[in-house]
Amino acid sequence: MNSDQLFEQAKKYTPGGVHSPVRSFKGLHTTPRFMNRAQGAFITDEENNEYIDFCMSFGPLILGHKNQDVLEKAKAALENGWSFGAAEKYSLELAQYIVDRIDHIEQIRFMNSGTEAVMTAIRLARGATGRNKIIKFNGCYHGHMDQMLIKAGSGLAGEVEASSKGVTPSTAQDTLVCELGNLEEVREVVKANPDIAAIFIEPLPANNGLLPQTIEYLKGLREICNESGALLVFDEVISGFRTSFGGMAQDTGITPDIVTYGKVIGGGFPVGAVAGKKDIMELLAPVGGVYQAGTLSANPVAMVAGLATLKQLDDNFYEKLNQNAQAIVEIFKDWMSQNGFEDYEIVQYKSLFWPVPAKAPKAANQIPANLLERFNELFKVCLEKGIYLSPNGYEIGFVSAAHDQAVQEELKKRLWS
Ligand SMILES: *Cc1c(COP(=O)(O)O)cnc(C)c1O
């Protein structure tokens, strides 16, 4: 069956035919490609069309698809069994490796997804402070738990509403939403609400376009937290191990109280994590009274794959990775400026990039209204040329170590064909 036939079948058995909404290509006026296999920087669909992949599973695959070392280690781990539901050394090795290399964390707890990690961080922050409310920012994504599916209300300032059906008003009222880049607003909200347990931010907002913030702004949030007793939570599910081993905390020199990880930490296997200093982390059960658990948490195969991935991420690795991204962005820019996408800029931070038909926005409310309409054209043209962008204008592009010079040449060839 080809992708169109598979999509028809899938829609019978699964809502919208997919297990995560953005995969459905909704709004792109076309049907999703059903992917069959992948290698390096390339992904191949059921019809045997091969694409240069810039979605890369939305971030985990920093080494590229099917890295040989990760494959071998995961296979070897499988031979020992794939779930114990018991204490084991695989997670110890990964925890040790991470904690030894990241100054601002002393302990880490593994779970299965970024959503779980943030969900736990919310409970942990509340448990640590005895406070109820949290602040998040318009344009940051933190997973699909109720407390984070909240947007700024259309009415009075400070009013919020759920961004999804099924979220109760009483849950929504404990999440306050601020605009990125405006410290004054955060100060006012914190002043008016002594009950703030934590400020949650993607220190590199990368889920609603790429909206890099200034160091001064992030430092300002740190100060507001210090003054008010709220915790600062860096959601580094995308940026952790990606912008550098220690993520944006390392890049900015700002120490968050709690960090959440996902994506790269599992090298493409399901892993999320919460990390921080020992005094906060040991509030988690079984030491402390903040409950958290998981049947499949710290799955041994995922732990081994994560460790095999992270062990490849040295300074030399990041230098090459960022060079790959720089070259790829230049290639896209050059082509776009002469092929009907002159109104585009490409926002880039290290190995992450985002084509946007406007001057680079600094906050979600500056993203142009015609983004999706313009993106449709770009996406379709690229797809036909064998280039797979993340299938939504608000999603960013991911470059991996496998997007090397040979792939860059191939990209050039395909774009200009
Ligand atoms: C992807 C992401 C999440 C959610 O992670 P899942 O593994 O999809 O549940 C949370 N926060 C950020 C910043 C993310 O990029």
PDB file of C-alpha atoms in Angstrom, residues 129 160 286:
ATOM      1  CA  THR A 129       7.708  25.664  47.916  1.00  0.00           C
ATOM      2  CA  VAL A 160      -6.071  32.637  31.229  1.00  0.00           C
ATOM      3  CA  PRO A 286      10.874   7.298  48.059  1.00  0.00           C
TER       4      PRO A 286
END
